[in-house]
Structures are given as C-alpha cells and as structure tokens.
CSV table of C-alpha atoms and ligand atoms in Angstrom, one decimal:
chain,number,residue,atom,x,y,z
A,5,MET,CA,0.0,0.0,-0.1
A,6,TRP,CA,2.9,2.4,0.9
A,7,PRO,CA,4.2,2.8,-2.6
A,8,ILE,CA,0.8,4.1,-3.9
A,9,GLY,CA,0.7,6.6,-1.0
A,10,PHE,CA,4.4,7.5,-1.8
A,11,CYS,CA,3.6,8.0,-5.4
A,12,VAL,CA,0.6,10.4,-4.5
A,13,VAL,CA,2.7,12.4,-2.1
A,14,ALA,CA,5.5,12.7,-4.7
A,15,LEU,CA,3.2,13.7,-7.5
A,16,ALA,CA,1.4,16.2,-5.1
A,17,THR,CA,4.9,17.6,-4.2
A,18,ILE,CA,5.8,17.9,-7.9
A,19,PHE,CA,2.6,19.7,-8.8
A,20,ILE,CA,2.8,22.2,-6.0
A,21,THR,CA,6.5,22.8,-6.6
A,22,HIS,CA,5.9,23.4,-10.3
A,23,TRP,CA,2.8,25.6,-9.5
A,24,ILE,CA,4.9,27.7,-7.0
A,25,TYR,CA,7.7,27.9,-9.6
A,26,LYS,CA,5.2,29.2,-12.1
A,27,TRP,CA,3.7,31.8,-9.7
A,28,ARG,CA,7.0,33.1,-9.0
A,29,ASN,CA,8.4,33.2,-12.6
A,30,PRO,CA,5.4,34.2,-14.7
A,31,LYS,CA,5.4,33.9,-18.5
A,32,CYS,CA,6.8,36.7,-20.4
A,33,ASN,CA,8.0,37.3,-24.0
A,34,GLY,CA,10.9,39.3,-22.8
A,35,VAL,CA,12.3,40.4,-19.5
A,36,LEU,CA,9.9,41.4,-16.6
A,37,PRO,CA,10.7,44.2,-14.4
A,38,PRO,CA,12.2,43.2,-11.1
A,39,GLY,CA,10.2,42.3,-8.1
A,40,SER,CA,8.6,39.4,-6.2
A,41,MET,CA,5.1,37.7,-6.9
A,42,GLY,CA,4.7,37.1,-3.1
A,43,ILE,CA,2.8,34.2,-1.6
A,44,PRO,CA,0.7,31.9,-3.9
A,45,LEU,CA,-3.0,33.2,-4.2
A,46,ILE,CA,-2.6,36.4,-2.3
A,47,GLY,CA,0.6,37.7,-3.5
A,48,GLU,CA,1.8,40.7,-1.7
A,49,THR,CA,-1.7,42.2,-1.0
A,50,LEU,CA,-1.6,42.1,2.7
A,51,GLU,CA,1.6,44.4,2.9
A,52,LEU,CA,-0.2,46.9,0.6
A,53,LEU,CA,-3.2,46.9,2.7
A,54,ILE,CA,-1.6,47.8,6.0
A,55,PRO,CA,-2.7,51.4,6.4
A,56,SER,CA,0.3,54.1,6.5
A,57,HIS,CA,0.0,57.0,8.8
A,58,SER,CA,2.8,58.9,7.3
A,59,LEU,CA,2.5,61.6,4.4
A,60,ASP,CA,5.3,59.9,2.8
A,61,LEU,CA,5.0,57.2,0.1
A,62,HIS,CA,3.2,54.1,1.4
A,63,PRO,CA,6.0,51.8,2.9
A,64,PHE,CA,5.2,49.0,0.5
A,65,ILE,CA,6.0,51.1,-2.5
A,66,LYS,CA,8.9,53.0,-0.9
A,67,LYS,CA,10.6,49.9,0.1
A,68,ARG,CA,10.3,48.3,-3.3
A,69,ILE,CA,11.3,51.4,-5.2
A,70,LYS,CA,14.5,51.5,-3.0
A,71,LYS,CA,15.2,47.7,-3.8
A,72,TYR,CA,14.1,47.5,-7.4
A,73,GLY,CA,13.7,50.9,-8.9
A,74,PRO,CA,10.6,52.9,-9.9
A,75,VAL,CA,9.2,50.1,-12.1
A,76,PHE,CA,8.7,46.7,-10.4
A,77,ARG,CA,6.3,43.6,-10.4
A,78,THR,CA,4.2,42.1,-7.7
A,79,ASN,CA,1.1,40.3,-7.3
A,80,LEU,CA,-2.2,41.8,-5.7
A,81,VAL,CA,-5.2,39.6,-4.9
A,82,GLY,CA,-3.9,36.9,-7.2
A,83,ARG,CA,-3.5,39.3,-10.2
A,84,PRO,CA,0.1,40.0,-11.7
A,85,VAL,CA,0.7,43.7,-11.6
A,86,ILE,CA,3.4,46.2,-12.7
A,87,ILE,CA,3.8,49.2,-10.3
A,88,THR,CA,5.2,52.2,-11.9
A,89,ALA,CA,6.4,55.3,-10.2
A,90,ASP,CA,8.3,56.4,-13.1
A,91,PRO,CA,6.8,59.8,-14.3
A,92,GLN,CA,7.8,59.0,-18.1
A,93,LEU,CA,6.1,55.5,-18.1
A,94,ASN,CA,3.2,56.9,-16.3
A,95,ASN,CA,2.6,59.8,-18.9
A,96,TYR,CA,3.1,57.3,-21.7
A,97,ILE,CA,0.5,54.9,-20.2
A,98,PHE,CA,-2.1,57.6,-19.7
A,99,GLN,CA,-1.7,58.5,-23.4
A,100,GLN,CA,-2.2,55.0,-24.4
A,101,GLU,CA,-6.0,54.6,-23.4
A,102,GLY,CA,-7.7,52.1,-25.7
A,103,LYS,CA,-4.6,51.4,-27.7
A,104,LEU,CA,-2.0,49.6,-25.5
A,105,VAL,CA,-3.9,49.8,-22.3
A,106,GLU,CA,-7.5,50.2,-20.9
A,107,LEU,CA,-9.0,51.3,-17.7
A,108,TRP,CA,-8.9,48.6,-15.1
A,109,TYR,CA,-9.7,48.3,-11.5
A,110,MET,CA,-9.1,45.7,-8.9
A,111,ASP,CA,-11.4,42.6,-9.5
A,112,THR,CA,-13.4,43.6,-6.3
A,113,PHE,CA,-14.0,47.1,-7.8
A,114,GLU,CA,-15.2,45.6,-11.1
A,115,LYS,CA,-17.9,43.5,-9.3
A,116,VAL,CA,-18.9,46.3,-6.8
A,117,PHE,CA,-19.3,48.9,-9.6
A,118,GLY,CA,-20.6,46.8,-12.5
A,119,LEU,CA,-17.2,47.2,-14.6
A,120,GLU,CA,-17.7,44.0,-16.5
A,121,GLY,CA,-19.1,43.1,-19.9
A,122,GLU,CA,-19.6,45.3,-23.0
A,123,ALA,CA,-21.9,47.8,-21.5
A,124,ARG,CA,-19.6,48.6,-18.5
A,125,PRO,CA,-19.6,52.3,-17.4
A,126,ASN,CA,-15.8,52.4,-17.7
A,127,ALA,CA,-15.5,51.2,-21.3
A,128,VAL,CA,-13.5,53.2,-23.8
A,129,GLY,CA,-15.1,54.9,-27.0
A,130,HIS,CA,-18.6,56.2,-27.1
A,131,ILE,CA,-19.7,54.8,-23.6
A,132,HIS,CA,-16.9,56.7,-22.0
A,133,LYS,CA,-17.9,59.7,-24.0
A,134,TYR,CA,-21.3,59.6,-22.9
A,135,VAL,CA,-20.3,59.0,-19.1
A,136,ARG,CA,-18.0,61.7,-19.0
A,137,GLY,CA,-20.2,64.2,-20.7
A,138,VAL,CA,-22.9,63.4,-18.1
A,139,TYR,CA,-20.3,63.8,-15.1
A,140,LEU,CA,-18.9,67.1,-16.5
A,141,GLY,CA,-22.4,68.3,-17.1
A,142,LEU,CA,-23.3,67.6,-13.6
A,143,PHE,CA,-20.2,68.5,-11.7
A,144,GLY,CA,-18.3,70.9,-14.1
A,145,VAL,CA,-17.6,74.6,-13.8
A,146,GLU,CA,-20.8,75.8,-15.4
A,147,SER,CA,-22.9,73.5,-13.0
A,148,LEU,CA,-20.9,74.7,-10.1
A,149,ARG,CA,-21.3,78.5,-10.9
A,150,THR,CA,-24.9,78.4,-11.4
A,151,LYS,CA,-26.1,75.9,-8.9
A,152,LEU,CA,-23.8,73.6,-6.9
A,153,LEU,CA,-21.7,76.3,-5.2
A,154,SER,CA,-24.6,77.7,-3.2
A,155,GLU,CA,-25.8,74.1,-2.5
A,156,ILE,CA,-22.4,73.2,-1.3
A,157,GLU,CA,-22.4,76.3,1.0
A,158,GLN,CA,-25.8,75.5,2.5
A,159,THR,CA,-24.8,71.8,3.3
A,160,VAL,CA,-21.6,72.9,4.9
A,161,ARG,CA,-23.3,75.6,7.1
A,162,THR,CA,-25.8,73.1,8.3
A,163,ASN,CA,-23.5,70.4,9.1
A,164,LEU,CA,-20.8,72.7,10.8
A,165,HIS,CA,-23.6,74.0,13.0
A,166,ILE,CA,-24.6,70.5,14.0
A,167,TRP,CA,-20.9,69.7,14.8
A,168,SER,CA,-20.6,72.8,16.9
A,169,THR,CA,-23.3,71.7,19.1
A,170,LYS,CA,-21.6,68.5,20.0
A,171,GLY,CA,-18.7,67.9,22.4
A,172,THR,CA,-16.3,66.2,19.9
A,173,ILE,CA,-16.8,64.6,16.4
A,174,ASP,CA,-15.1,61.8,14.6
A,175,THR,CA,-13.8,64.0,11.8
A,176,LYS,CA,-13.4,61.5,9.0
A,177,LYS,CA,-16.9,60.1,9.6
A,178,SER,CA,-18.6,63.5,10.1
A,179,VAL,CA,-17.0,65.0,6.9
A,180,ALA,CA,-17.9,61.8,4.9
A,181,SER,CA,-21.5,62.2,6.2
A,182,MET,CA,-21.5,65.9,5.2
A,183,VAL,CA,-20.2,65.2,1.7
A,184,ALA,CA,-22.6,62.1,1.3
A,185,ILE,CA,-25.6,64.4,2.0
A,186,PHE,CA,-24.5,66.7,-0.7
A,187,ALA,CA,-23.6,63.9,-3.1
A,188,ALA,CA,-26.7,61.9,-2.5
A,189,LYS,CA,-28.8,65.0,-3.3
A,190,CYS,CA,-27.1,66.1,-6.5
A,191,GLN,CA,-26.5,62.6,-7.8
A,192,PHE,CA,-29.8,60.9,-7.2
A,193,GLY,CA,-32.2,63.4,-5.8
A,194,TYR,CA,-32.1,62.2,-2.2
A,195,ASP,CA,-33.7,64.6,0.2
A,196,PHE,CA,-32.0,64.1,3.4
A,197,GLU,CA,-34.3,66.3,5.6
A,198,ASN,CA,-37.5,64.8,4.4
A,199,SER,CA,-36.5,61.1,4.3
A,200,ALA,CA,-37.2,58.6,7.1
A,201,ASP,CA,-34.2,56.5,6.2
A,202,ASP,CA,-30.7,57.9,6.9
A,203,VAL,CA,-28.9,56.7,3.9
A,204,THR,CA,-25.6,58.6,4.9
A,205,GLU,CA,-24.7,55.8,7.5
A,206,THR,CA,-25.0,53.3,4.6
A,207,ILE,CA,-23.0,55.5,2.2
A,208,TYR,CA,-20.2,55.9,5.0
A,209,GLY,CA,-20.2,52.0,5.6
A,210,PHE,CA,-19.9,51.3,1.9
A,211,VAL,CA,-17.1,53.8,1.3
A,212,HIS,CA,-15.2,53.3,4.5
A,213,SER,CA,-14.9,49.4,4.0
A,214,LEU,CA,-14.3,49.1,0.4
A,215,MET,CA,-10.5,49.2,0.8
A,216,SER,CA,-10.4,46.0,2.9
A,217,PHE,CA,-9.4,42.5,2.1
A,218,PRO,CA,-12.2,41.1,-0.2
A,219,LEU,CA,-13.4,38.3,1.9
A,220,ASN,CA,-17.0,38.3,1.6
A,221,ILE,CA,-18.1,36.2,4.7
A,222,PRO,CA,-20.3,37.2,7.6
A,223,GLY,CA,-18.3,39.1,10.2
A,224,THR,CA,-15.8,40.6,7.8
A,225,ARG,CA,-15.4,44.4,7.0
A,226,PHE,CA,-15.8,43.6,3.4
A,227,HIS,CA,-19.2,41.7,4.0
A,228,LYS,CA,-20.7,44.8,5.8
A,229,CYS,CA,-19.5,46.8,2.8
A,230,MET,CA,-21.3,44.6,0.4
A,231,LYS,CA,-24.5,44.6,2.6
A,232,ASP,CA,-24.4,48.5,2.5
A,233,LYS,CA,-23.8,48.5,-1.2
A,234,GLU,CA,-26.9,46.3,-1.7
A,235,LYS,CA,-28.9,48.7,0.3
A,236,LEU,CA,-27.5,51.7,-1.6
A,237,GLN,CA,-28.5,49.9,-4.9
A,238,GLN,CA,-32.0,49.5,-3.7
A,239,VAL,CA,-32.4,53.0,-2.6
A,240,ILE,CA,-31.0,54.3,-6.0
A,241,ARG,CA,-33.1,51.9,-8.0
A,242,ALA,CA,-36.2,52.8,-6.2
A,243,LYS,CA,-35.6,56.5,-6.8
A,244,LEU,CA,-35.0,55.8,-10.4
A,245,LYS,CA,-38.4,53.8,-10.6
A,246,GLU,CA,-40.1,56.7,-8.9
A,247,LYS,CA,-38.8,59.0,-11.4
A,248,LEU,CA,-39.6,56.6,-14.3
A,249,SER,CA,-43.2,56.2,-13.1
A,250,ASN,CA,-44.0,59.8,-12.8
A,251,PRO,CA,-45.7,60.9,-16.0
A,252,ASN,CA,-45.3,64.5,-14.9
A,253,HIS,CA,-41.4,64.2,-14.4
A,254,GLN,CA,-39.6,67.4,-15.7
A,255,GLY,CA,-36.1,67.1,-16.5
A,256,GLY,CA,-34.1,67.8,-13.4
A,257,THR,CA,-30.4,67.9,-13.3
A,258,ASP,CA,-29.3,64.7,-11.2
A,259,PHE,CA,-27.8,61.6,-12.7
A,260,LEU,CA,-31.1,59.7,-12.5
A,261,ASP,CA,-32.8,62.4,-14.6
A,262,HIS,CA,-30.3,61.6,-17.3
A,263,ALA,CA,-31.5,58.1,-17.0
A,264,VAL,CA,-35.1,59.0,-17.5
A,265,LYS,CA,-34.3,61.0,-20.5
A,266,ASP,CA,-31.9,58.4,-22.1
A,267,LEU,CA,-32.9,54.9,-20.8
A,268,ASN,CA,-32.7,52.2,-23.5
A,269,THR,CA,-31.7,54.8,-26.2
A,270,ASP,CA,-28.4,52.9,-26.6
A,271,PHE,CA,-27.6,49.2,-25.9
A,272,PHE,CA,-25.6,50.2,-22.7
A,273,LEU,CA,-28.1,52.6,-21.2
A,274,THR,CA,-29.9,50.2,-18.9
A,275,GLU,CA,-31.2,50.5,-15.3
A,276,ASP,CA,-28.2,48.7,-14.1
A,277,PHE,CA,-25.8,51.1,-15.8
A,278,PHE,CA,-27.2,54.1,-14.2
A,279,VAL,CA,-27.4,52.5,-10.8
A,280,TYR,CA,-23.7,51.5,-11.1
A,281,ALA,CA,-22.6,54.6,-12.4
A,282,THR,CA,-24.4,56.5,-9.6
A,283,ILE,CA,-22.6,54.4,-7.0
A,284,GLY,CA,-19.3,55.1,-8.8
A,285,ALA,CA,-19.8,58.7,-8.6
A,286,LEU,CA,-21.0,58.6,-5.0
A,287,PHE,CA,-17.9,56.8,-4.0
A,288,ALA,CA,-15.5,59.1,-5.8
A,289,THR,CA,-17.0,62.1,-4.2
A,290,VAL,CA,-17.4,61.0,-0.8
A,291,GLU,CA,-14.0,59.1,-0.2
A,292,SER,CA,-11.9,61.8,-2.1
A,293,ILE,CA,-13.3,64.9,-0.6
A,294,SER,CA,-13.7,63.7,3.0
A,295,THR,CA,-10.0,62.4,3.0
A,296,ALA,CA,-8.7,65.7,1.9
A,297,ILE,CA,-10.7,67.7,4.3
A,298,THR,CA,-9.9,65.4,7.3
A,299,LEU,CA,-6.3,65.7,6.6
A,300,SER,CA,-6.5,69.4,6.7
A,301,PHE,CA,-7.8,69.4,10.3
A,302,LYS,CA,-4.6,67.7,11.4
A,303,LEU,CA,-2.3,69.9,9.3
A,304,PHE,CA,-4.1,73.1,10.5
A,305,ALA,CA,-3.6,72.0,14.2
A,306,GLU,CA,0.1,71.6,13.5
A,307,HIS,CA,0.5,74.8,11.4
A,308,PRO,CA,-1.8,77.6,12.9
A,309,TRP,CA,-0.1,80.1,10.8
A,310,VAL,CA,-1.9,78.6,7.8
A,311,VAL,CA,-5.2,79.2,9.4
A,312,GLU,CA,-4.3,82.9,10.1
A,313,ASP,CA,-3.5,83.2,6.3
A,314,LEU,CA,-7.0,81.8,5.5
A,315,VAL,CA,-8.7,84.0,7.9
A,316,ALA,CA,-7.1,87.0,6.5
A,317,GLU,CA,-8.1,86.0,2.9
A,318,HIS,CA,-11.8,85.2,3.9
A,319,GLU,CA,-12.2,88.3,6.1
A,320,ALA,CA,-11.2,90.4,3.2
A,321,ILE,CA,-13.8,88.7,1.1
A,322,LEU,CA,-16.5,89.4,3.8
A,323,LYS,CA,-15.3,93.1,3.9
A,324,ARG,CA,-15.7,93.7,0.2
A,325,ARG,CA,-19.3,92.4,0.4
A,326,GLU,CA,-22.3,94.8,0.8
A,327,ASN,CA,-24.2,92.4,3.0
A,328,LYS,CA,-22.0,90.1,5.1
A,329,ASP,CA,-24.7,87.5,5.2
A,330,SER,CA,-25.1,87.1,1.4
A,331,PRO,CA,-24.1,83.6,0.0
A,332,LEU,CA,-20.6,83.0,-1.5
A,333,THR,CA,-20.4,84.1,-5.1
A,334,TRP,CA,-18.4,82.6,-8.1
A,335,ASP,CA,-16.2,85.7,-8.4
A,336,GLU,CA,-15.4,85.5,-4.6
A,337,TYR,CA,-14.6,81.8,-5.0
A,338,LYS,CA,-12.3,82.5,-8.0
A,339,SER,CA,-10.7,85.3,-5.9
A,340,MET,CA,-9.3,82.9,-3.3
A,341,THR,CA,-5.6,82.6,-4.0
A,342,VAL,CA,-4.4,81.6,-0.5
A,343,THR,CA,-7.2,79.1,-0.2
A,344,MET,CA,-6.4,77.4,-3.4
A,345,HIS,CA,-2.7,77.1,-2.2
A,346,VAL,CA,-3.9,75.4,0.9
A,347,VAL,CA,-6.2,73.0,-1.2
A,348,ASN,CA,-3.3,72.2,-3.5
A,349,GLU,CA,-0.9,71.5,-0.8
A,350,VAL,CA,-3.3,69.3,1.2
A,351,ILE,CA,-4.0,67.3,-1.8
A,352,ARG,CA,-0.3,67.1,-2.7
A,353,LEU,CA,0.3,65.5,0.6
A,354,GLY,CA,-3.0,63.6,0.9
A,355,ASN,CA,-2.4,60.9,-1.7
A,356,VAL,CA,-6.0,60.6,-2.0
A,357,LEU,CA,-5.8,58.1,-4.9
A,358,PRO,CA,-2.7,56.0,-4.2
A,359,GLY,CA,-2.7,54.3,-7.5
A,360,ILE,CA,-4.2,54.5,-11.1
A,361,PHE,CA,-4.9,51.2,-12.6
A,362,ARG,CA,-4.8,50.1,-16.1
A,363,LYS,CA,-4.6,46.8,-17.9
A,364,ALA,CA,-2.1,46.1,-20.7
A,365,LEU,CA,-3.9,45.2,-23.9
A,366,LYS,CA,-0.5,44.2,-25.7
A,367,ASP,CA,3.0,43.7,-24.7
A,368,ILE,CA,4.5,47.0,-23.8
A,369,GLN,CA,8.3,47.6,-24.0
A,370,TYR,CA,9.9,50.0,-21.7
A,371,ASN,CA,13.7,50.5,-21.0
A,372,GLY,CA,14.6,47.0,-21.9
A,373,TYR,CA,11.6,45.5,-19.9
A,374,THR,CA,8.3,44.0,-21.1
A,375,ILE,CA,4.9,44.5,-19.5
A,376,PRO,CA,3.1,41.6,-20.5
A,377,ALA,CA,-0.4,41.7,-22.2
A,378,GLY,CA,-3.1,41.0,-19.7
A,379,TRP,CA,-1.2,42.3,-16.7
A,380,ALA,CA,-2.5,45.1,-14.5
A,381,ILE,CA,-0.3,48.3,-14.1
A,382,MET,CA,-0.7,50.5,-11.2
A,383,ALA,CA,0.7,54.1,-11.9
A,384,VAL,CA,1.8,55.8,-8.6
A,385,THR,CA,1.6,59.4,-9.4
A,386,CYS,CA,2.2,60.8,-5.9
A,387,THR,CA,6.1,60.3,-6.3
A,388,LEU,CA,5.9,63.4,-8.5
A,389,GLN,CA,4.3,65.4,-5.9
A,390,LEU,CA,7.1,64.5,-3.3
A,391,ASN,CA,10.1,65.3,-5.6
A,392,PRO,CA,12.4,67.4,-3.7
A,393,LYS,CA,13.7,69.2,-6.8
A,394,ILE,CA,10.3,70.7,-7.5
A,395,PHE,CA,8.8,70.8,-3.8
A,396,LYS,CA,11.6,71.7,-1.5
A,397,ASP,CA,11.3,69.8,1.8
A,398,PRO,CA,8.6,67.7,0.2
A,399,LEU,CA,7.0,66.3,3.4
A,400,ALA,CA,6.5,69.8,4.9
A,401,PHE,CA,3.1,71.3,4.8
A,402,ASN,CA,3.7,74.7,3.3
A,403,PRO,CA,0.9,76.1,1.3
A,404,ARG,CA,3.1,79.4,0.6
A,405,ARG,CA,5.3,77.2,-1.6
A,406,TRP,CA,2.6,77.5,-4.3
A,407,LYS,CA,3.3,81.3,-4.7
A,408,ASP,CA,6.6,80.3,-6.5
A,409,ILE,CA,5.3,77.3,-8.5
A,410,ASP,CA,4.2,78.5,-12.2
A,411,ALA,CA,1.3,76.9,-14.1
A,412,GLU,CA,3.6,74.9,-16.4
A,413,THR,CA,5.7,73.5,-13.5
A,414,ALA,CA,2.5,72.6,-11.7
A,415,ALA,CA,0.9,70.9,-14.7
A,416,LYS,CA,4.1,68.7,-15.1
A,417,ASN,CA,4.7,67.9,-11.5
A,418,PHE,CA,1.3,67.9,-9.7
A,419,MET,CA,-1.0,65.1,-11.1
A,420,PRO,CA,-3.3,64.3,-8.2
A,421,PHE,CA,-6.3,64.2,-10.7
A,422,GLY,CA,-4.6,61.8,-13.1
A,423,GLY,CA,-4.0,62.7,-16.9
A,424,GLY,CA,-5.0,61.8,-20.5
A,425,GLN,CA,-8.6,61.0,-21.5
A,426,ARG,CA,-9.5,59.7,-17.9
A,427,GLN,CA,-8.4,63.0,-16.0
A,428,CYS,CA,-10.6,63.4,-13.1
A,429,ALA,CA,-14.2,64.6,-14.0
A,430,GLY,CA,-14.9,65.8,-10.5
A,431,ALA,CA,-11.7,67.9,-9.9
A,432,GLU,CA,-13.5,71.2,-10.0
A,433,LEU,CA,-16.3,70.0,-7.8
A,434,ALA,CA,-13.7,68.7,-5.2
A,435,LYS,CA,-11.8,72.1,-5.2
A,436,ALA,CA,-14.9,74.1,-4.9
A,437,PHE,CA,-16.2,72.0,-2.0
A,438,PHE,CA,-13.0,72.2,-0.1
A,439,ALA,CA,-12.7,76.0,-0.6
A,440,THR,CA,-16.2,76.5,0.3
A,441,PHE,CA,-15.8,74.5,3.4
A,442,LEU,CA,-12.8,76.4,4.4
A,443,HIS,CA,-14.6,79.8,3.8
A,444,VAL,CA,-17.4,78.8,6.2
A,445,LEU,CA,-15.1,77.2,8.7
A,446,VAL,CA,-12.7,80.2,9.2
A,447,THR,CA,-15.5,82.9,8.9
A,448,GLU,CA,-17.9,81.4,11.4
A,449,TYR,CA,-15.8,79.3,13.6
A,450,ARG,CA,-12.5,79.1,15.5
B,5,HEM,C1,-9.4,65.2,-4.1
B,5,HEM,C2,-10.3,64.8,-4.8
B,5,HEM,C3,-10.2,63.8,-6.0
B,5,HEM,C4,-9.0,63.1,-6.5
B,5,HEM,C5,-7.5,63.3,-5.9
B,5,HEM,C6,-9.5,62.5,-7.7
B,5,HEM,C7,-8.6,61.8,-8.5
B,5,HEM,C8,-8.8,61.1,-9.7
B,5,HEM,C9,-7.9,60.6,-10.5
B,5,HEM,C10,-6.4,60.4,-10.3
B,5,HEM,C11,-8.6,60.0,-11.6
B,5,HEM,C12,-8.1,59.3,-12.8
B,5,HEM,C13,-8.3,57.9,-12.6
B,5,HEM,C14,-7.8,57.1,-13.9
B,5,HEM,O1,-7.3,57.6,-14.7
B,5,HEM,O2,-8.1,55.8,-13.8
B,5,HEM,C15,-9.9,60.3,-11.5
B,5,HEM,C16,-11.0,60.1,-12.2
B,5,HEM,C17,-12.4,60.3,-12.0
B,5,HEM,N1,-12.8,61.0,-10.9
B,5,HEM,FE1,-11.9,61.9,-9.5
B,5,HEM,N2,-10.7,62.6,-7.9
B,5,HEM,C18,-11.2,63.4,-6.8
B,5,HEM,C19,-12.5,63.9,-6.6
B,5,HEM,C20,-13.6,63.5,-7.5
B,5,HEM,C21,-15.0,63.9,-7.2
B,5,HEM,C22,-15.5,64.8,-6.2
B,5,HEM,C23,-15.6,63.2,-8.3
B,5,HEM,C24,-17.1,63.4,-8.4
B,5,HEM,C25,-17.9,62.9,-9.2
B,5,HEM,C26,-14.7,62.5,-9.1
B,5,HEM,C27,-15.1,61.7,-10.3
B,5,HEM,C28,-14.2,61.1,-11.0
B,5,HEM,C29,-14.6,60.4,-12.3
B,5,HEM,C30,-16.1,60.3,-12.8
B,5,HEM,C31,-13.4,60.0,-12.8
B,5,HEM,C32,-13.3,59.2,-14.3
B,5,HEM,C33,-13.2,60.1,-15.3
B,5,HEM,C34,-13.1,59.4,-16.7
B,5,HEM,O3,-12.9,58.3,-16.8
B,5,HEM,O4,-13.2,60.0,-17.7
B,5,HEM,N3,-13.4,62.6,-8.6
B,5,HEM,N4,-10.1,61.1,-10.3
C-alpha cells in the first residue's frame, strides 16, 4: 500500500513545486521588471493593505522602489501587477488609453461598480464619452457656478452648525456624512431632511470599508461593505423607478434625470448601468473629498499660521461684500488665491488616490523590460508630488510654496487628478467643495 501513498505524495509535491515555480516566474515574451510575486494566491496584498499613517509614500511602495527601482512587478489579490512610479512611463500609459492599455480596477471594484461586460460604465469609446459628458455636465464649472456652489455652502453651514453643538466629532466620519448628504442630493435626488431613512450611514459604511481584504463572509469588514452596497443599490433603483413612473416628471439635473431621458436609447443605457454609475460617482465624491478635508484638520492643528493666512483672505472677502450674510459668489470663489494654495498643498500631501490602474492590452516595451499583455498596471503619481527638486522639503506642509510654482511646472509635476482622457471629472467639484468648506469654517468658527 505504501508505494501508492508514496507516489501520491511525490506527485502532489511535484505539482505544488511546479505551481509555485510558475507563480514566482510568470510567462513573459521578454524581461519582466524586477520584483517578487509574493505568496501564492494572495501575492503581496496584505502588505499593501496595511494602512500608513505617514504623509510619505506607502512603505510597501517606498521599500520596493529602493530595492528594485521605480518600475517593479508584484501580485495583488492573485493578479500580476506592474507598479510604476516612473513619471515618463506613467505619462506614456495615460496617453495609451484604448490602444496599449485600458482602464482596469481591482477585481473587487469591477464587481462592486459593475465594471464587467460590453456595457460597463468604464468602457472606452462612445460609452466613456457619454459618461464623461454626463459627469462634466453635473459637476463641471458651469454647474458649480450656477447651482452647486450655493448648495455646497448650504450643506456645509448646516453640518458645521450641527458639529458645533457636539462635544467632539469623529472628523472623517462627520466629513464623509456631510459630503454624502450633498452627493446623494445632487447625484440621485435624495432629500436628506425629508427622508425617514438615513442613507448617509449606509454610504459611509460602504465607502469606508471598500478598501479592505475582499473576503465576503459574515463578520468581515468587506461583508458589511457589500451589505451596505446592496442597500444603496435598492435606494437608488427605487428612486429611479419613482422618477420613471411619474408621467409629470420634468427634466431635473441629477444623474437619474439623465437616466429618465436616455434609458434604452443605446444598448448600454440600462437601469443597471445608471445605478452602477451613480454608485461610482458617490464613492469618488465621498471618499476623495472627505479624505482631503479630514487631513486638513490635522495639518491646521500643527500649522496655525496657515489658518491665520486663511482667515485674512476670507475676512477680506467679507469686508468687500455689501451684505456680510449674502451667499458666497462665484467671483469670490475665484478670488481665493491663498485658499487654493492650501487646497493644492493638502491634496499634494494627501495621496487621495494611491494608484491609477490600467490593464495592458498588448505587450508594452519600456527601458529593456516587457509589461506582458493582460497584466495590470498601477501608476503611482504621488512620487511626482514628493519630488524634492520641485517641492523643497517635500513632506513639509507649506501652502506658501505654491506662490513660487508657475502653471507649467505645476501641470508637469502635480497630477493628483490623473491625466489623459481619464483625467478626473470631479476635480472642479472637489476644489470648490474644499474651498467653500474652508470659507465657512474660518469665517464662522474658531
Ligand atoms: C481630491 C479629490 C479627487 C482626487 C484626488 C481625484 C483623483 C482622480 C484621478 C487620479 C482620476 C483618474 C483615474 C484614472 O485615470 O483611472 C480620477 C477620475 C475620475 N474622478 Fe476623481 N478625484 C477626486 C475627486 C472626484 C470627485 C469629487 C468626483 C465626483 C464625481 C470624481 C469623479 C471622477 C470620475 C468620474 C473619474 C473618471 C473620469 C473618466 O474616466 O473620464 N473625482 N479622479
């Protein structure tokens, strides 16, 4: 009997050894960038998921850049990935959308945001053109100027007032709820004040837990995130059905109003498409703005002179007004030079989006290395923002540095909103929200 057992063990050992060898040495028609593929099945995921409490590059990236250089290979959640902190390669990749690369998010994100199949909201070509057009229409400069700026101001005033009546607040959670109230209103017409259900907790639960290990079993953070996502989908779908079934519905201006107008006019314009695209915009808005504003509280506490600079600028704005209580105007917003330096500096250090993901459609040759077709690429742009040649003493919070940085240098060395065709469609909204928040904060509160 023992020879059979011996053969089974030997075969299993050969199979596992071969599998591990293949895992560590993936196929490539050329030379792969240096790096390690980590442990079979999970790769190096856990190390990347450990939160970093520093303003510097995440230790996972920093350690590997030091060891391998700015372009290296790894494996995240079972996916082979090339991580690039090389500005030249990053720029090249941003210009190759639909040619050598396509937008790709982690497999978890693909499921959560419905980024699979021909009709996915992140597809290239005319689907992208449609989605981008809708986003820019909703959150672009014209919409901000005519409508959103005053809605942001109202939301901020109400929320800061509520915070001021409490002993302490959890900053990240409170800021995220404030942004969620605004986002839910302008993206799917959710009326926070007159709704029995408080959807902001659900949005916070969803956004807060998405960047956790994707293990969907009861008790895990990710499982709770999926439950919150399902609830959100139901709320958004119910809202869409309500709008669709109302024969007197007049064209409004939120995301679902576009759905009412355009549903089924093209193969991809389905109910699911609009629900997923709304959830995507909600996540992008709440997570990014709340991260930046929360960080600013910590930085202000450590640098009170920055708050003094802000107070001086905003008190001057109030002084120029005929009526001190009148709402913030677009011209006032556009006059906020110091505030925009603060916003830039917080976003520079905030590393709001640690990586921009793409998938190689063909083998990509770069500096003697090959990025194989099918591999994911994670472009880390924050190395640019921490370059000591451009940003002296890069980890120091110093908004005044922006006085000496001209527009051309900034365009080449400051890319928190990405680049190319996929450049952030919410950049103007993020900046306007942040600036309005600072306006109300420093003019009304200490
Ligand atoms: C500090 C705030 C923000 C930062 C740093 C940021 C960063 C980025 C970056 C780097 C990209 C490019 C992603 C890629 O190339 O794959 C992007 C895309 C995008 N962002 Fe933002 N974002 C912010 C706020 C927002 C907000 C408030 C919205 C609101 C809707 C938003 C909506 C989007 C959308 C829709 C895209 C995809 C654009 C496209 O594919 O054409 N972002 N963002």
